[in-house]
Amino acid sequence: MGWVNRRRDLGNLIFVDIRDRSGVSQVVFNKERNAAIHEKASGLRNEYVIAVVGMVKLRDANTSNKNIPTGEVELVAEELRLLNESKQPPFLPGDTVLPNEEMRLKYRYLDLRRDAMQHNIELRHKVALAIRQNLSGQGFFEIETPFMTRSTPEGARDYLVPSRVQPGSFYALPQSPQLFKQILMISGFDKYFQIVRCFRDEDLRADRQPEFTQIDLEMSYPQPEHVWAVVEGFLTAAFKAAGHEIKTPFPRMSYDEAIRLYGSDKPDMRLPEMTDVREAFAAADIEKLGVNAALPLLAIRIPKVGKLSRKERDENKELFGVQTAEFNLLDMDRLEKSMPDAAEQLKGMSSAHPDDLIALVGAKHSSAFKTSVGGLGKVAGAYRLRLADKYRERHKAFERTGDPRHDFRFLWVTDFPMFEYDEEGKSWVPAHHPFTSPHEKDMNKLESDPGAVRALAYDVVLNGTELGSGSIRIHRQDIQKKIFHALGMTEDEARARFGFFLEALEYGTPPHGGIALGLDRIAMILAGADSLREVIPFPKTARAVDLMVDAPTPVSEAQLKELGIQVKK
Ligand code: ASP
């Protein structure tokens, strides 16, 4: 049984490729053998659903196809039943040219029939299963937490659900199960996990979905290293399920070092780090270049790009002709002509090969980037990625080979800052979330210098993508109160929002910590896909719309009235 994938009519012989989840098989209708069903078969169209009974035979040598698993046999039909017809679909699962994405999402059920989507969804299932089995094997229980709950802050807006029985009150869909999993530690389930949907109302970027799936876990009494080992364990299993071997333990790097060497808190380790090459120059020469000698002069190196012509540089002004009020991007080509000795020396300092592309980024004046920690590094880090992206064909570091030894560069980034300054709101906000524990040593800076407080927070990063974030939590009520205070919350506000949690912390809370990783993102990387929508069966568009069911929609007056809601036009 299956769909008619393709029908070829050769007169006395009709060939039909019948398709199901496992692939296609060829069915032959032979007029001489059975004229009645041959006649019936001539009425078959694409995507009709049929049942066929017949004899499986070896194909003739000249029609045998070794490229597909069923290519050496065919089914000689003796019975044919039409189970259902199909309208001519707007596109066919076998089409080589994909329709535009709007079409794919509107007719998602047809899009999902395509081989690639069937493969991606199967892969996702296998990966999730491997993770569940692995975590269960490591002693974790999968425990469900509510979707209709109170706000759990993770830095986004909440999706709200109005209550009918208590008009004017709302549930929030969880941005994460953060507080429930911490409460599960207080409840004595020392190892919890959940593959769980989370909801965040954010201005969507290309790589986001308003609802997405996390591998969420929490454990009691861990050092960060224990959490990391658990994650490395289930990632090994997940990657193995997709046919890849990965090496553990993953390397580790502090946030400060990541910013200094890569200009990013999620460094892509497939490319070399940046180097401060100030020392290759005399201070006066640096000033001549229009950059300040007191701040780092960062060399970006992209291997194997080869010599760029004047024309290539001129055509890419946004990469090579950059000058802003704060920084300068220096052209190595020009430097080699005007200061050949320094150029030679800086190449040595950054271990450059003659084929490497080098670009220098320097601050214009010493007060540039004062307001942001690692500002110059971040600017340079962003250039590093743009240059790498531009010349990816040449350096090939980003190539996906399908090879089991595929270049998966994992990394733990540790010791994130506890707070970030929000220029708009003129206040400190948590860099992770407000339940993250500060470093013991930095406790005394909570009031005096919040920007310098480091957190026991860590991210797991793969090839420049953040896969997940976690932390050791605050388990003492007094410290949790201090953090709320540092975030500008009054005691009353803290009690109104998190009173239940502050109370729970008073009943013998064990030290605990955990992490959450994006399953969609992991599946996307393993599928070699470029968008999360390729591994989510029913995704939303960048405007958070489900084009298939057409959601969100307005609701009836009656429904609104019942909920005590009035919509302002
Ligand atoms: N709740 C956090 C998040 O969703 C993860 C964690 O801290 O465990 O990002």
Coordinates of C-alpha atoms in Angstrom, one line a residue, residues 54-439:
G54 CA 1.2 -9.4 -6.9
M55 CA 4.3 -11.4 -7.2
V56 CA 7.8 -10.0 -6.4
K57 CA 10.2 -10.8 -9.3
L58 CA 13.7 -10.1 -10.1
R59 CA 13.9 -7.4 -12.8
D60 CA 15.6 -8.0 -16.1
A61 CA 19.3 -7.1 -16.0
N62 CA 18.8 -4.1 -18.2
T63 CA 16.1 -2.5 -16.0
S64 CA 17.8 -3.3 -12.7
N65 CA 18.7 -0.3 -10.7
K66 CA 21.4 -0.9 -8.0
N67 CA 21.1 2.7 -6.7
I68 CA 17.9 2.2 -4.7
P69 CA 17.3 -0.7 -2.2
T70 CA 14.4 -2.1 -4.1
G71 CA 15.9 -1.5 -7.6
E72 CA 16.6 -5.1 -8.4
V73 CA 13.0 -6.3 -8.0
E74 CA 9.5 -5.4 -9.1
L75 CA 6.0 -6.3 -8.2
V76 CA 4.0 -7.9 -11.0
A77 CA 0.5 -6.7 -10.2
E78 CA -2.4 -9.2 -9.9
E79 CA -4.8 -7.1 -7.9
L80 CA -5.2 -3.3 -7.7
R81 CA -7.4 -1.4 -5.3
L82 CA -7.8 2.3 -5.4
L83 CA -8.0 3.4 -1.7
N84 CA -8.2 7.1 -2.4
E85 CA -7.8 9.7 -5.2
S86 CA -5.8 12.9 -4.9
K87 CA -6.3 16.3 -6.5
Q88 CA -3.3 17.3 -8.6
P89 CA -1.0 18.6 -5.8
P90 CA 0.6 22.0 -6.1
F91 CA 3.9 20.3 -6.0
L92 CA 5.0 16.7 -5.9
P93 CA 7.2 14.9 -3.3
G94 CA 9.5 13.9 -6.1
D95 CA 10.0 17.3 -7.6
T96 CA 13.7 18.2 -7.9
V97 CA 13.0 21.9 -7.7
L98 CA 11.5 22.9 -4.3
P99 CA 8.5 25.3 -4.3
N100 CA 8.9 28.5 -2.4
E101 CA 8.7 28.2 1.4
E102 CA 5.3 29.7 1.8
M103 CA 3.9 27.0 -0.4
R104 CA 5.8 24.3 1.5
L105 CA 4.4 25.5 4.8
K106 CA 0.8 26.0 3.6
Y107 CA 0.8 22.4 2.2
R108 CA 3.1 21.1 4.9
Y109 CA 1.5 17.6 4.7
L110 CA 2.7 17.3 1.1
D111 CA 6.0 18.8 1.9
L112 CA 6.5 16.3 4.7
R113 CA 6.0 13.5 2.1
R114 CA 9.3 14.5 0.5
D115 CA 12.2 12.1 1.1
A116 CA 14.4 14.8 2.7
M117 CA 11.7 15.7 5.3
Q118 CA 10.9 12.1 6.0
H119 CA 14.5 11.6 6.6
N120 CA 14.8 14.6 8.9
I121 CA 11.8 13.7 11.0
E122 CA 13.1 10.1 11.4
L123 CA 16.5 11.4 12.3
R124 CA 15.0 13.7 14.9
H125 CA 13.1 10.8 16.4
K126 CA 16.3 8.7 16.6
V127 CA 18.3 11.5 18.2
A128 CA 15.6 12.2 20.8
L129 CA 15.3 8.5 21.6
A130 CA 19.0 8.2 22.0
I131 CA 19.0 11.1 24.4
R132 CA 16.1 9.8 26.4
Q133 CA 17.8 6.4 26.7
N134 CA 21.1 7.8 27.6
L135 CA 19.8 10.1 30.3
S136 CA 17.6 7.4 31.7
G137 CA 20.8 5.2 31.7
Q138 CA 22.6 8.0 33.7
G139 CA 19.9 7.8 36.3
F140 CA 17.7 10.7 35.2
F141 CA 13.9 10.6 35.4
E142 CA 11.8 12.3 32.8
I143 CA 9.3 14.4 34.6
E144 CA 6.6 16.6 33.1
T145 CA 6.1 20.2 34.3
P146 CA 3.0 22.4 33.5
F147 CA 2.5 24.4 30.4
M148 CA -0.2 26.6 32.0
T149 CA 1.8 28.3 34.7
R150 CA 3.3 31.6 35.9
S151 CA 5.9 33.7 34.2
T152 CA 9.4 32.1 34.2
P153 CA 11.8 34.8 33.0
E154 CA 14.3 33.8 30.4
G155 CA 14.6 37.3 28.8
A156 CA 11.7 37.1 26.4
R157 CA 8.0 38.1 26.5
D158 CA 5.5 35.5 27.8
Y159 CA 2.7 34.0 25.8
L160 CA -0.4 34.4 27.9
V161 CA -3.5 32.2 28.3
P162 CA -6.6 33.9 29.8
S163 CA -8.4 32.2 32.6
R164 CA -12.2 31.9 32.1
V165 CA -13.0 31.1 35.7
Q166 CA -10.9 34.0 37.0
P167 CA -11.6 36.7 34.5
G168 CA -8.7 39.1 34.2
S169 CA -6.1 36.5 35.3
F170 CA -3.7 34.8 33.0
Y171 CA -1.5 31.8 32.8
A172 CA 1.9 32.2 31.1
L173 CA 3.3 29.5 28.9
P174 CA 6.7 28.6 30.2
Q175 CA 9.8 30.2 28.6
S176 CA 11.5 27.2 30.3
P177 CA 10.7 24.8 33.1
Q178 CA 13.4 26.6 35.2
L179 CA 11.6 27.0 38.5
F180 CA 9.8 23.7 38.3
K181 CA 13.0 21.8 37.8
Q182 CA 14.6 23.6 40.7
I183 CA 11.6 22.8 42.8
L184 CA 12.0 19.1 41.7
M185 CA 15.4 19.2 43.3
I186 CA 13.8 20.6 46.5
S187 CA 11.4 17.7 46.1
G188 CA 14.1 15.1 46.2
F189 CA 14.2 13.9 42.5
D190 CA 17.9 14.5 42.3
K191 CA 18.2 13.9 38.5
Y192 CA 15.5 15.3 36.3
F193 CA 15.2 15.7 32.6
Q194 CA 12.6 16.6 30.1
I195 CA 12.4 16.9 26.4
V196 CA 10.1 19.8 26.5
R197 CA 8.4 22.6 24.5
C198 CA 9.3 26.1 25.6
F199 CA 7.5 29.3 24.5
R200 CA 9.1 32.7 24.0
D201 CA 7.5 35.7 22.4
E202 CA 10.5 37.3 20.8
D203 CA 11.1 39.4 17.7
L204 CA 11.9 36.4 15.5
R205 CA 15.2 36.1 13.9
A206 CA 15.9 33.7 11.1
D207 CA 16.9 30.9 13.4
R208 CA 14.2 31.1 16.0
Q209 CA 10.8 29.6 16.6
P210 CA 8.2 30.9 19.1
E211 CA 7.8 27.3 20.4
F212 CA 10.9 25.1 20.4
T213 CA 12.1 22.0 22.1
Q214 CA 14.7 21.8 24.8
I215 CA 16.6 19.0 26.4
D216 CA 16.2 20.3 29.9
L217 CA 17.9 18.8 32.9
E218 CA 18.7 19.5 36.5
M219 CA 20.7 17.6 39.2
S220 CA 21.4 18.0 42.9
Y221 CA 24.9 18.5 44.4
P222 CA 26.8 18.9 41.1
Q223 CA 30.0 20.8 40.3
P224 CA 29.8 22.3 36.8
E225 CA 32.0 19.4 35.6
H226 CA 29.3 16.9 36.6
V227 CA 26.8 18.7 34.4
W228 CA 29.2 18.8 31.6
A229 CA 29.9 15.1 31.7
V230 CA 26.2 14.3 31.6
V231 CA 25.8 16.5 28.5
E232 CA 28.8 15.1 26.8
G233 CA 27.3 11.6 27.5
F234 CA 24.0 12.3 25.9
L235 CA 25.5 14.3 23.0
T236 CA 27.8 11.4 22.2
A237 CA 24.7 9.1 22.1
A238 CA 22.8 11.6 20.0
F239 CA 25.6 12.1 17.4
K240 CA 26.2 8.3 17.3
A241 CA 22.5 7.8 16.5
A242 CA 23.1 10.1 13.5
G243 CA 26.2 8.2 12.5
H244 CA 28.8 10.6 13.9
E245 CA 31.6 10.0 16.4
I246 CA 32.5 12.9 18.7
K247 CA 35.4 13.3 21.1
T248 CA 34.9 14.1 24.8
P249 CA 35.6 15.8 27.1
F250 CA 35.0 19.0 25.2
P251 CA 37.6 21.8 25.6
R252 CA 36.8 24.6 28.0
M253 CA 37.4 28.3 27.8
S254 CA 36.3 31.2 30.0
Y255 CA 34.1 33.9 28.6
D256 CA 36.9 36.5 28.9
E257 CA 39.2 34.3 26.9
A258 CA 36.6 33.6 24.3
I259 CA 36.0 37.3 23.8
R260 CA 39.8 38.0 23.7
L261 CA 40.7 35.2 21.3
Y262 CA 37.6 35.0 19.1
G263 CA 35.6 38.1 19.8
S264 CA 32.6 36.0 20.6
D265 CA 31.0 34.1 23.4
K266 CA 30.3 31.3 21.0
P267 CA 33.6 30.9 19.2
D268 CA 33.8 29.0 15.9
M269 CA 36.9 26.9 16.6
R270 CA 37.2 25.7 13.0
L271 CA 39.0 29.0 12.2
P272 CA 42.2 30.3 13.9
E273 CA 42.0 32.7 16.9
M274 CA 42.7 36.4 16.6
T275 CA 46.0 37.8 17.8
D276 CA 47.0 41.2 19.3
V277 CA 49.8 42.3 17.0
R278 CA 50.4 45.7 18.6
E279 CA 54.0 44.8 19.3
A280 CA 54.9 44.4 15.6
F281 CA 54.7 48.1 15.4
A282 CA 56.4 51.1 16.9
A283 CA 53.7 53.1 18.8
A284 CA 54.2 56.1 16.5
D285 CA 53.5 53.9 13.5
I286 CA 50.3 52.6 15.0
E287 CA 49.1 56.2 15.4
K288 CA 50.0 56.8 11.8
L289 CA 47.6 54.1 10.8
G290 CA 44.9 56.0 12.5
V291 CA 44.4 53.6 15.4
N292 CA 45.1 54.0 19.1
A293 CA 48.2 52.3 20.4
A294 CA 46.8 51.8 23.9
L295 CA 44.2 49.3 22.8
P296 CA 44.7 45.9 21.1
L297 CA 45.4 45.8 17.4
L298 CA 43.7 42.6 16.4
A299 CA 44.8 40.4 13.5
I300 CA 42.1 38.2 12.0
R301 CA 43.5 35.3 10.0
I302 CA 41.4 33.3 7.5
P303 CA 43.5 30.4 6.1
K304 CA 43.9 29.5 2.4
V305 CA 42.0 32.4 0.9
G306 CA 44.9 33.2 -1.4
K307 CA 45.9 36.6 -2.7
L308 CA 43.1 39.0 -3.3
S309 CA 43.3 41.4 -6.2
R310 CA 42.8 45.1 -5.8
K311 CA 39.6 44.7 -7.7
E312 CA 38.2 42.0 -5.3
R313 CA 39.0 44.3 -2.4
D314 CA 37.4 47.3 -4.1
E315 CA 34.3 45.3 -4.9
N316 CA 33.9 44.4 -1.2
K317 CA 34.0 47.8 0.3
E318 CA 31.8 46.6 3.2
L319 CA 34.6 44.2 4.2
F320 CA 37.8 46.0 3.2
G321 CA 37.0 49.7 3.2
V322 CA 35.6 50.0 6.7
Q323 CA 36.2 53.1 8.8
T324 CA 33.8 54.1 11.6
A325 CA 34.0 56.7 14.3
E326 CA 35.2 54.0 16.7
F327 CA 37.4 51.7 14.7
N328 CA 39.4 51.1 11.6
L329 CA 39.8 48.0 9.5
L330 CA 43.3 48.0 8.1
D331 CA 44.2 46.6 4.7
M332 CA 47.1 44.2 4.9
D333 CA 47.9 44.8 1.3
R334 CA 48.6 48.5 1.9
L335 CA 50.5 47.8 5.1
E336 CA 52.9 45.4 3.3
K337 CA 53.8 48.3 1.0
S338 CA 54.1 51.1 3.6
M339 CA 55.5 49.2 6.6
P340 CA 56.9 45.9 5.2
D341 CA 59.0 45.1 8.3
A342 CA 56.0 45.4 10.7
A343 CA 53.9 43.4 8.2
E344 CA 56.4 40.6 8.2
Q345 CA 56.6 40.5 11.9
L346 CA 52.9 40.5 12.5
K347 CA 52.5 37.6 10.1
G348 CA 54.9 35.7 12.3
M349 CA 53.0 36.7 15.4
S350 CA 49.8 35.3 14.0
S351 CA 51.4 32.2 12.6
A352 CA 50.2 33.1 9.1
H353 CA 50.9 31.2 5.9
P354 CA 51.5 33.1 2.7
D355 CA 48.0 32.0 1.5
D356 CA 46.2 33.4 4.5
L357 CA 43.9 36.4 4.4
I358 CA 44.8 38.8 7.2
A359 CA 42.9 41.8 8.3
L360 CA 43.6 44.2 11.2
V361 CA 41.1 45.9 13.5
G362 CA 42.1 48.7 15.7
A363 CA 40.2 51.3 17.9
K364 CA 40.4 54.9 16.8
H365 CA 40.8 56.4 20.2
S366 CA 41.3 55.2 23.7
S367 CA 37.8 56.0 24.8
A368 CA 36.2 54.0 22.0
F369 CA 34.3 51.0 23.3
K370 CA 34.5 52.2 26.9
T371 CA 30.9 51.4 27.4
S372 CA 31.1 47.7 26.4
V373 CA 33.3 45.0 27.8
G374 CA 35.3 43.5 25.0
G375 CA 33.7 45.9 22.5
L376 CA 36.7 46.0 20.1
G377 CA 37.1 42.2 20.3
K378 CA 33.4 41.7 19.5
V379 CA 33.6 44.0 16.5
A380 CA 36.7 42.1 15.2
G381 CA 35.0 38.8 16.0
A382 CA 32.1 39.8 13.8
Y383 CA 34.4 40.7 11.0
R384 CA 36.2 37.5 11.4
L385 CA 32.9 35.6 10.7
R386 CA 31.9 37.8 7.8
L387 CA 35.3 37.4 6.1
A388 CA 35.1 33.6 6.8
D389 CA 31.6 33.5 5.3
K390 CA 32.6 35.5 2.3
Y391 CA 35.5 33.1 1.5
R392 CA 34.0 29.8 2.7
E393 CA 34.5 28.3 -0.7
R394 CA 38.2 28.8 -0.5
H395 CA 39.1 28.0 3.1
K396 CA 36.6 25.1 3.2
A397 CA 36.6 25.1 7.0
F398 CA 32.8 25.2 7.1
E399 CA 32.3 22.4 4.6
R400 CA 29.9 19.6 5.6
T401 CA 31.3 16.5 4.4
G402 CA 28.9 13.8 5.6
D403 CA 32.0 12.1 6.9
P404 CA 31.6 10.4 10.3
R405 CA 34.8 12.2 11.4
H406 CA 33.0 15.5 10.4
D407 CA 34.6 18.5 12.0
F408 CA 32.4 19.0 15.1
R409 CA 34.3 21.5 17.3
F410 CA 32.5 21.5 20.7
L411 CA 33.5 23.9 23.4
W412 CA 32.4 24.8 27.0
V413 CA 32.4 28.5 27.5
T414 CA 32.5 29.2 31.3
D415 CA 32.4 32.0 33.8
F416 CA 30.0 34.3 32.0
P417 CA 29.3 37.7 33.5
M418 CA 26.4 37.6 36.0
F419 CA 24.8 40.8 34.7
E420 CA 24.6 42.9 31.5
Y421 CA 23.8 46.6 31.5
D422 CA 20.6 47.4 29.6
E423 CA 21.2 50.8 28.1
E424 CA 17.5 51.2 27.3
G425 CA 16.1 50.3 30.6
K426 CA 19.1 51.9 32.4
S427 CA 19.4 48.9 34.7
W428 CA 21.3 45.6 35.2
V429 CA 19.7 42.5 33.8
P430 CA 20.7 38.9 34.3
A431 CA 23.0 37.7 31.5
H432 CA 21.5 34.2 32.0
H433 CA 18.6 34.2 34.4
P434 CA 18.2 35.5 37.9
F435 CA 18.5 32.0 39.5
T436 CA 22.1 31.6 38.4
S437 CA 24.7 31.6 41.2
P438 CA 27.4 34.2 41.3
H439 CA 31.0 33.1 41.9

